[in-house]
């Protein structure tokens, strides 16, 4: 595990040169792998789950995967995760790669993102037998905004203190691996990050932000069931993997989040990978994804 100080030292040792980072076209222009099945759970084009199953009889270790894109469907959908989903399939894991209506889609604003994410996760139970999926230990992997949603899925048993209703039987998550995630919405609203505040406002408020003055107390009430530190302790181990050159989600968000969650009693480890950006976190050949693969394997060995 690399600390921020060590990552900075390594940059100095390499002459202080800025790394050449991957761009989104570097990833998305590649030949796109194909999932084994696609399952709808609603009528919207984004209410779908892709299933990736490895060779062999199973039951297969199962990774629940959540894409990012600043909670907006126009920025990203589940296809952005295809390359690492295929890499996991080749490594013997099954992948349940979910999609959801973003805050920019009809029905996605406010609670819609969370309702979709929960429905898509719980649907896993209905198809476990057909696809030979082992549900005894499900590991959730989320990238960027998906890192927030992966942690939120693990925290669902804590719902009910705010405005969201606790589900009767949420799918248990054994471990969360967040790749450049943004799980602390309160900090994200307060400090500069690549998603900006507008999509977070749409996650939190049932009305346009300009239509009413929201007091700090009211904002915190809306955050209570959606920002992970306000739900802590969630009782699920978390591994945070970040690139030290990430221009979307600065590494300080991971360090600050881990400190808050540990103070509440949760187990959180932070891995900062030198010379890696935001795209590298979901590029199968990268050092960041190699660290994520190790973390996934370790999560299933626990």
Tab-separated table of C-alpha atoms in Angstrom:
chain	number	residue	atom	x	y	z
A	1	UNK	CA	0.000	0.000	0.000
A	2	UNK	CA	1.375	3.399	-0.976
A	3	UNK	CA	0.853	6.459	1.131
A	4	UNK	CA	0.452	9.894	-0.410
A	5	UNK	CA	3.930	10.807	0.874
A	6	UNK	CA	5.505	7.764	-0.784
A	7	UNK	CA	3.696	8.437	-4.039
A	8	UNK	CA	5.063	11.993	-4.028
A	9	UNK	CA	8.566	10.678	-3.325
A	10	UNK	CA	8.335	8.288	-6.267
A	11	UNK	CA	7.352	11.165	-8.528
A	12	UNK	CA	10.477	13.029	-7.437
A	13	UNK	CA	12.628	9.968	-8.075
A	14	UNK	CA	11.349	9.781	-11.637
A	15	UNK	CA	12.419	13.356	-12.233
A	16	UNK	CA	9.099	14.948	-11.356
A	17	UNK	CA	7.725	14.437	-14.857
A	18	UNK	CA	3.982	14.275	-15.217
A	19	UNK	CA	2.776	10.828	-16.320
A	20	UNK	CA	1.079	10.360	-19.674
A	21	UNK	CA	-2.410	9.422	-18.621
A	22	UNK	CA	-5.042	7.471	-20.501
A	23	UNK	CA	-7.979	9.383	-21.962
A	24	UNK	CA	-11.522	8.066	-22.268
A	25	UNK	CA	-11.111	7.465	-26.050
A	26	UNK	CA	-7.979	5.432	-25.296
A	27	UNK	CA	-10.296	3.019	-23.479
A	28	UNK	CA	-13.587	3.267	-25.342
A	29	UNK	CA	-12.079	3.016	-28.851
A	30	UNK	CA	-10.895	-0.527	-28.134
A	31	UNK	CA	-12.731	-3.594	-29.360
A	32	UNK	CA	-15.597	-3.969	-26.915
A	33	UNK	CA	-16.028	-7.342	-25.181
A	34	UNK	CA	-19.498	-8.884	-25.061
A	35	UNK	CA	-21.387	-9.962	-21.936
A	36	UNK	CA	-23.001	-13.390	-21.755
A	37	UNK	CA	-26.493	-12.044	-21.080
A	38	UNK	CA	-28.415	-8.809	-20.525
A	39	UNK	CA	-31.363	-8.703	-18.119
A	40	UNK	CA	-33.878	-5.815	-17.933
A	41	UNK	CA	-35.422	-4.821	-14.621
A	42	UNK	CA	-37.535	-1.910	-15.900
A	43	UNK	CA	-38.695	-0.221	-19.084
A	44	UNK	CA	-35.967	2.432	-19.365
A	45	UNK	CA	-33.022	1.607	-21.621
A	46	UNK	CA	-30.676	2.076	-18.658
A	47	UNK	CA	-32.562	-0.290	-16.353
A	48	UNK	CA	-30.492	-3.304	-17.346
A	49	UNK	CA	-27.869	-5.652	-15.933
A	50	UNK	CA	-25.152	-7.429	-17.914
A	51	UNK	CA	-24.018	-10.849	-16.753
A	52	UNK	CA	-20.480	-12.110	-17.351
A	53	UNK	CA	-19.870	-15.758	-16.516
A	54	UNK	CA	-16.544	-17.608	-16.618
A	55	UNK	CA	-15.965	-21.085	-17.975
A	56	UNK	CA	-16.627	-24.007	-15.678
A	57	UNK	CA	-19.586	-25.432	-13.809
A	58	UNK	CA	-19.608	-22.965	-10.913
A	59	UNK	CA	-20.859	-21.812	-8.555
A	60	UNK	CA	-18.833	-18.744	-9.507
A	61	UNK	CA	-17.420	-16.086	-7.208
A	62	UNK	CA	-19.505	-13.017	-8.009
A	63	UNK	CA	-18.513	-9.375	-8.343
A	64	UNK	CA	-21.288	-6.771	-8.389
A	65	UNK	CA	-20.041	-3.907	-10.549
A	66	UNK	CA	-21.274	-0.291	-10.602
A	67	UNK	CA	-20.185	2.284	-13.196
A	68	UNK	CA	-19.607	5.977	-12.573
A	69	UNK	CA	-20.085	9.054	-14.732
A	70	UNK	CA	-21.018	11.592	-12.057
A	71	UNK	CA	-24.397	9.848	-11.632
A	72	UNK	CA	-25.335	10.939	-15.191
A	73	UNK	CA	-26.306	8.584	-18.000
A	74	UNK	CA	-25.118	11.033	-20.657
A	75	UNK	CA	-21.565	10.691	-19.323
A	76	UNK	CA	-21.306	6.933	-18.774
A	77	UNK	CA	-23.230	3.698	-18.662
A	78	UNK	CA	-22.417	0.096	-17.765
A	79	UNK	CA	-20.482	-0.421	-21.029
A	80	UNK	CA	-17.598	1.622	-19.599
A	81	UNK	CA	-16.899	-1.333	-17.291
A	82	UNK	CA	-16.845	-3.980	-20.047
A	83	UNK	CA	-13.071	-4.262	-20.300
A	84	UNK	CA	-12.502	-4.977	-16.616
A	85	UNK	CA	-15.618	-7.163	-16.490
A	86	UNK	CA	-14.125	-9.259	-19.285
A	87	UNK	CA	-10.791	-9.353	-17.459
A	88	UNK	CA	-12.519	-10.698	-14.346
A	89	UNK	CA	-14.451	-13.238	-16.406
A	90	UNK	CA	-11.167	-14.493	-17.858
A	91	UNK	CA	-9.823	-14.720	-14.296
A	92	UNK	CA	-12.659	-16.980	-13.160
A	93	UNK	CA	-15.106	-14.466	-11.654
A	94	UNK	CA	-18.709	-13.848	-12.579
A	95	UNK	CA	-19.691	-10.187	-12.906
A	96	UNK	CA	-23.126	-8.669	-12.303
A	97	UNK	CA	-22.641	-5.310	-14.066
A	98	UNK	CA	-25.550	-3.023	-13.249
A	99	UNK	CA	-26.885	0.115	-14.881
A	100	UNK	CA	-29.303	2.726	-13.564
A	101	UNK	CA	-31.103	5.882	-14.634
A	102	UNK	CA	-28.837	8.841	-13.983
A	103	UNK	CA	-30.019	12.126	-12.510
A	104	UNK	CA	-30.273	13.442	-16.080
A	105	UNK	CA	-32.851	10.767	-17.027
A	106	UNK	CA	-36.618	10.839	-16.391
A	107	UNK	CA	-37.150	9.137	-13.051
A	108	UNK	CA	-33.470	9.167	-12.120
A	109	UNK	CA	-33.353	12.339	-10.079
A	110	UNK	CA	-33.504	12.329	-6.240
A	111	UNK	CA	-34.327	8.756	-5.153
A	112	UNK	CA	-34.408	7.224	-8.647
A	113	UNK	CA	-30.679	6.475	-8.869
A	114	UNK	CA	-30.836	4.726	-5.502
A	115	UNK	CA	-34.050	2.830	-6.247
A	116	UNK	CA	-32.604	1.538	-9.529
A	117	UNK	CA	-29.268	0.592	-7.979
A	118	UNK	CA	-30.979	-1.347	-5.207
A	119	UNK	CA	-33.373	-3.120	-7.577
A	120	UNK	CA	-30.557	-4.090	-9.917
A	121	UNK	CA	-28.490	-5.472	-7.040
A	122	UNK	CA	-31.345	-7.455	-5.488
A	123	UNK	CA	-32.222	-8.961	-8.872
A	124	UNK	CA	-29.029	-10.971	-8.534
A	125	UNK	CA	-30.816	-13.394	-6.230
A	126	UNK	CA	-33.457	-14.195	-8.856
A	127	UNK	CA	-30.841	-15.257	-11.422
A	128	UNK	CA	-28.171	-16.844	-9.251
A	129	UNK	CA	-29.232	-20.416	-9.980
A	130	UNK	CA	-29.538	-19.934	-13.732
A	131	UNK	CA	-26.059	-18.395	-14.065
A	132	UNK	CA	-24.428	-20.505	-11.316
A	133	UNK	CA	-23.571	-17.499	-9.157
A	134	UNK	CA	-22.267	-17.962	-5.629
A	135	UNK	CA	-24.017	-15.453	-3.369
A	136	UNK	CA	-22.307	-16.520	-0.143
A	137	UNK	CA	-19.826	-13.650	-0.550
A	138	UNK	CA	-20.596	-10.859	-3.020
A	139	UNK	CA	-17.899	-8.211	-3.553
A	140	UNK	CA	-19.066	-4.817	-4.864
A	141	UNK	CA	-16.701	-2.879	-7.146
A	142	UNK	CA	-17.567	0.684	-8.129
A	143	UNK	CA	-15.747	3.313	-10.176
A	144	UNK	CA	-16.015	7.058	-9.504
A	145	UNK	CA	-19.671	7.818	-8.677
A	146	UNK	CA	-20.135	4.052	-8.797
A	147	UNK	CA	-17.755	3.826	-5.834
A	148	UNK	CA	-20.300	5.840	-3.873
A	149	UNK	CA	-23.156	3.602	-5.035
A	150	UNK	CA	-21.241	0.394	-4.276
A	151	UNK	CA	-20.678	1.610	-0.711
A	152	UNK	CA	-24.323	2.697	-0.500
A	153	UNK	CA	-25.434	-0.825	-1.448
A	154	UNK	CA	-23.336	-2.175	1.421
A	155	UNK	CA	-24.835	0.435	3.756
A	156	UNK	CA	-28.496	-0.276	2.897
A	157	UNK	CA	-29.156	-2.123	6.164
A	158	UNK	CA	-28.526	1.270	7.815
A	159	UNK	CA	-31.304	3.011	5.880
A	160	UNK	CA	-34.318	4.421	7.668
A	161	UNK	CA	-32.766	7.266	9.647
A	162	UNK	CA	-33.321	9.720	6.789
A	163	UNK	CA	-35.811	9.818	3.927
A	164	UNK	CA	-35.045	6.543	2.161
A	165	UNK	CA	-36.926	3.442	3.287
A	166	UNK	CA	-34.924	0.456	4.482
A	167	UNK	CA	-35.492	-2.490	2.091
A	168	UNK	CA	-36.948	-5.648	3.588
A	169	UNK	CA	-34.105	-7.920	2.491
A	170	UNK	CA	-31.210	-6.107	0.809
A	171	UNK	CA	-28.569	-8.210	-0.917
A	172	UNK	CA	-25.672	-8.543	1.551
A	173	UNK	CA	-22.368	-7.097	0.376
A	174	UNK	CA	-19.283	-8.686	1.941
A	175	UNK	CA	-16.652	-6.151	0.787
A	176	UNK	CA	-16.573	-2.882	-1.167
A	177	UNK	CA	-13.762	-1.911	-3.532
A	178	UNK	CA	-13.988	1.722	-4.595
A	179	UNK	CA	-11.971	2.853	-7.620
A	180	UNK	CA	-11.573	6.620	-7.445
A	181	UNK	CA	-14.891	6.829	-5.616
A	182	UNK	CA	-16.739	9.807	-4.174
A	183	UNK	CA	-18.724	8.354	-1.254
A	184	UNK	CA	-18.726	11.465	0.963
A	185	UNK	CA	-21.344	13.663	-0.710
A	186	UNK	CA	-21.109	16.265	2.034
A	187	UNK	CA	-17.406	16.812	1.348
A	188	UNK	CA	-18.008	16.666	-2.406
A	189	UNK	CA	-20.457	19.563	-2.126
A	190	UNK	CA	-17.988	21.552	-0.060
A	191	UNK	CA	-14.738	20.948	-1.944
A	192	UNK	CA	-13.739	21.039	-5.586
A	193	UNK	CA	-13.959	17.766	-7.535
A	194	UNK	CA	-14.511	16.785	-11.149
A	195	UNK	CA	-18.237	16.116	-11.012
A	196	UNK	CA	-19.214	19.538	-9.700
A	197	UNK	CA	-22.187	20.171	-7.419
A	198	UNK	CA	-25.101	20.074	-9.856
A	199	UNK	CA	-25.477	16.275	-10.157
A	200	UNK	CA	-25.162	15.911	-6.371
A	201	UNK	CA	-27.882	18.522	-5.871
A	202	UNK	CA	-30.074	16.425	-8.161
A	203	UNK	CA	-29.312	13.334	-6.085
A	204	UNK	CA	-30.370	15.090	-2.915
A	205	UNK	CA	-33.189	17.495	-3.707
A	206	UNK	CA	-36.653	16.670	-5.082
A	207	UNK	CA	-36.859	20.174	-6.543
A	208	UNK	CA	-34.454	22.420	-8.504
A	209	UNK	CA	-31.897	23.994	-6.172
A	210	UNK	CA	-32.859	27.478	-7.385
A	211	UNK	CA	-36.519	26.991	-6.446
A	212	UNK	CA	-35.993	27.125	-2.707
A	213	UNK	CA	-33.451	28.052	-0.113
A	214	UNK	CA	-32.111	24.966	1.579
A	215	UNK	CA	-30.695	25.387	5.041
A	216	UNK	CA	-27.635	23.435	6.167
A	217	UNK	CA	-29.897	21.407	8.496
A	218	UNK	CA	-32.239	20.506	5.608
A	219	UNK	CA	-29.311	19.598	3.358
A	220	UNK	CA	-27.903	17.289	6.023
A	221	UNK	CA	-31.306	15.606	6.332
A	222	UNK	CA	-31.292	14.881	2.592
A	223	UNK	CA	-27.693	13.622	2.883
A	224	UNK	CA	-28.358	11.316	5.831
A	225	UNK	CA	-29.325	8.245	3.792
A	226	UNK	CA	-27.148	8.996	0.779
A	227	UNK	CA	-23.729	10.149	1.990
A	228	UNK	CA	-21.853	7.169	3.410
A	229	UNK	CA	-20.072	8.789	6.404
A	230	UNK	CA	-23.477	9.862	7.749
A	231	UNK	CA	-24.551	6.190	7.618
A	232	UNK	CA	-21.434	4.899	9.399
A	233	UNK	CA	-20.591	2.464	10.734
A	234	UNK	CA	-21.783	0.276	7.877
A	235	UNK	CA	-19.998	-2.852	9.118
A	236	UNK	CA	-18.535	-3.818	5.740
A	237	UNK	CA	-14.773	-3.680	4.969
A	238	UNK	CA	-13.814	-1.248	2.230
A	239	UNK	CA	-10.762	-0.953	0.011
A	240	UNK	CA	-10.175	2.390	-1.707
A	241	UNK	CA	-7.916	2.467	-4.754
A	242	UNK	CA	-6.942	5.830	-6.198
A	243	UNK	CA	-4.446	7.138	-8.721
A	244	UNK	CA	-2.130	9.843	-7.462
A	245	UNK	CA	-2.583	11.704	-10.784
A	246	UNK	CA	-6.396	11.490	-10.857
A	247	UNK	CA	-7.725	14.837	-12.095
A	248	UNK	CA	-11.380	13.956	-11.459
A	249	UNK	CA	-11.344	12.707	-7.862
A	250	UNK	CA	-8.357	14.021	-5.878
A	251	UNK	CA	-6.793	11.514	-3.489
A	252	UNK	CA	-7.589	13.673	-0.469
A	253	UNK	CA	-11.201	12.525	-0.740
A	254	UNK	CA	-10.132	8.924	-0.109
A	255	UNK	CA	-7.905	9.858	2.830
A	256	UNK	CA	-10.557	12.043	4.465
A	257	UNK	CA	-13.291	9.469	3.935
A	258	UNK	CA	-11.175	6.660	5.400
A	259	UNK	CA	-10.416	8.747	8.485
A	260	UNK	CA	-14.118	9.424	9.130
A	261	UNK	CA	-15.174	5.813	8.576
A	262	UNK	CA	-12.394	4.421	10.781
A	263	UNK	CA	-13.383	6.835	13.532
A	264	UNK	CA	-16.895	5.367	13.344
A	265	UNK	CA	-15.515	1.835	13.642
A	266	UNK	CA	-15.349	0.673	10.031
A	267	UNK	CA	-12.388	-1.073	8.415
A	268	UNK	CA	-11.088	0.960	5.464
A	269	UNK	CA	-7.763	0.683	3.636
A	270	UNK	CA	-6.459	3.195	1.089
A	271	UNK	CA	-4.121	2.326	-1.791
A	272	UNK	CA	-2.732	5.261	-3.785
A	273	UNK	CA	-1.092	4.085	-7.007
A	274	UNK	CA	1.654	6.309	-8.474
A	275	UNK	CA	1.392	7.738	-11.996
A	276	UNK	CA	-2.211	6.599	-12.449
A	277	UNK	CA	-5.239	8.691	-13.380
A	278	UNK	CA	-9.010	8.198	-13.406
A	279	UNK	CA	-9.221	6.109	-16.584
A	280	UNK	CA	-6.393	3.798	-15.512
A	281	UNK	CA	-8.599	2.589	-12.657
A	282	UNK	CA	-10.745	0.659	-15.158
A	283	UNK	CA	-8.126	-0.175	-17.793
A	284	UNK	CA	-7.248	-3.898	-17.491
A	285	UNK	CA	-3.547	-3.490	-18.303
A	286	UNK	CA	-2.892	-0.739	-15.730
A	287	UNK	CA	-1.082	-0.855	-12.412
A	288	UNK	CA	-4.214	0.529	-10.740
A	289	UNK	CA	-6.378	-2.318	-12.023
A	290	UNK	CA	-3.695	-4.859	-11.053
A	291	UNK	CA	-4.017	-3.546	-7.489
A	292	UNK	CA	-7.804	-3.766	-7.751
A	293	UNK	CA	-7.565	-7.376	-8.938
A	294	UNK	CA	-5.377	-8.213	-5.932
A	295	UNK	CA	-7.897	-6.522	-3.648
A	296	UNK	CA	-10.763	-8.501	-5.194
A	297	UNK	CA	-8.908	-11.788	-4.720
A	298	UNK	CA	-8.098	-10.866	-1.106
A	299	UNK	CA	-11.749	-9.942	-0.449
A	300	UNK	CA	-12.889	-13.402	-1.510
A	301	UNK	CA	-10.254	-15.061	0.697
A	302	UNK	CA	-11.445	-13.359	3.863
